[in-house]
Amino acid sequence: MDLLNTLVDKGLRRELPTREEALAVLATSDDDLLDVVAAAGKVRRHWFGRRVKLNYLVNLKSGLCPEDCSYCSQRLGSDTGILKYTWLKPDEASKAAAAGLAGGAKRVCLVASGRGPTDRDIDRVAGTIKAIKDQNEGVEVCACLGLLSDGQAERLREAGADAYNHNLNTSESTYGDITTTHTYADRVDTVTKAHAAGLSACSGLIAGMGESDEDLVDVVFSLRELDPDSVPVNFLIPVEGTPLAKEWHLTPQRCLRILAMVRFVCPDIEVRIAGGREVHLRTQQPLALHLANSIFLGDYLTTEGQAGQADLEMIADAGFEVEGTDQVTLPEHRVTAGGGCGSHESAGCGSHDGAGCGSHEAGGVCGTAAVAAEPRTDLVAVRRRGAGTDLAPNA
């Protein structure tokens, strides 16, 4: 297929595809899906080999959020039955992180619900970063605390944070339909602040919220322009009690096309499969490893994920290897260009968790327009273990 040959050539040169080419990937048929995966896989392997980076989420503060993000189980006024608790103490957070690190994770993502941190919150997180790094040599820490005020990114960097996550989630034109308590420009501003402070910027999207193909291409092109080191791709987990609970548009094939499109647009950037992979990719998760070079291990913020051991077996069975702490994720040209935290590279935290990080897709599925199977509500389970509980975490 001429389209795929062109996209591979551009990906190997780090050349941006056209919008029409990106849209054409989303419009390919199921008959061509394996060809699409194989083509995007060439780009993935060129820049990242067969390594898979493992990341682990620690939910420092759950629920109690004043924002109204429609995808999020922690949103204002939600009735989702999730765990709700205030800030974990540094030793509690470090203990939670240790489970993920023992399972093979090299980055810990510290996430807290809310509009954004106060200066006191920054102090709390600084203490948590110190506790984790004191006990785990070589660990990378990414913070995901919401909208940042002036000077806060610099303070996090001084405290030892390697990265900061703040997702764009969806296109600028549709952002107001998803959230009204802050703006798309607010999110761009926070990513810019993190970048300017020397943190490895991490920003991604949520697919499955009812967006069009054009919306998906818009947000991924916007991300490419922001030039984060890491792009987490979330697939909406429609949690009962949220406005998007009935949004079950995604199929495994659709998810693979989205990941392929992201890889072609962001060839040398860490692409992470974030929330919702178990719910929407299901048995096709191993194919997604040919497109993305990073995943979250274990549970998400408010929902359960696949067992950590199952993730490790899946990676091995698919012919990939877990990236070690002594390996640098990003290609050399991105590291030497001052990409975020130098040799530490990037990661994504991203996931306030309509899907772990979020993800939906649109009503208008292009290509073969296959009708999605019955919603797998049985695959959505509220987290009842790990951070904020007395039960051991899943890692």
PDB file of C-alpha atoms in Angstrom, residues 75 125 128 134 136 143 175 206-207 225 245 252 258 285 314 317 327 333 342 364 388:
ATOM      1  CA  ARG A  75     -15.179  14.451  39.007  1.00  0.00           C
ATOM      2  CA  VAL A 125       4.841  15.696  46.892  1.00  0.00           C
ATOM      3  CA  THR A 128       7.112  11.734  48.665  1.00  0.00           C
ATOM      4  CA  ASP A 134      15.950   7.380  48.795  1.00  0.00           C
ATOM      5  CA  ASN A 136      14.929   3.002  45.067  1.00  0.00           C
ATOM      6  CA  ALA A 143       4.153  13.979  38.843  1.00  0.00           C
ATOM      7  CA  TYR A 175     -12.707  20.374  24.678  1.00  0.00           C
ATOM      8  CA  ILE A 206      -8.291   9.920  25.606  1.00  0.00           C
ATOM      9  CA  ALA A 207      -9.991   8.089  22.761  1.00  0.00           C
ATOM     10  CA  GLU A 225       3.699  20.556  18.111  1.00  0.00           C
ATOM     11  CA  ALA A 245     -20.805   5.864  31.110  1.00  0.00           C
ATOM     12  CA  PRO A 252      -9.889  -3.601  19.353  1.00  0.00           C
ATOM     13  CA  ILE A 258      -5.485   4.943  16.690  1.00  0.00           C
ATOM     14  CA  GLN A 285      -3.123  -6.246  23.518  1.00  0.00           C
ATOM     15  CA  MET A 314       2.254 -11.014  27.551  1.00  0.00           C
ATOM     16  CA  ASP A 317       5.177 -14.135  24.705  1.00  0.00           C
ATOM     17  CA  GLN A 327      18.542   1.618  29.490  1.00  0.00           C
ATOM     18  CA  HIS A 333      18.976  12.639  19.372  1.00  0.00           C
ATOM     19  CA  GLY A 342      18.288  13.948  29.873  1.00  0.00           C
ATOM     20  CA  GLY A 364     -18.130   8.234  13.624  1.00  0.00           C
ATOM     21  CA  GLY A 388      -5.626   4.134  50.214  1.00  0.00           C
TER      22      GLY A 388
END
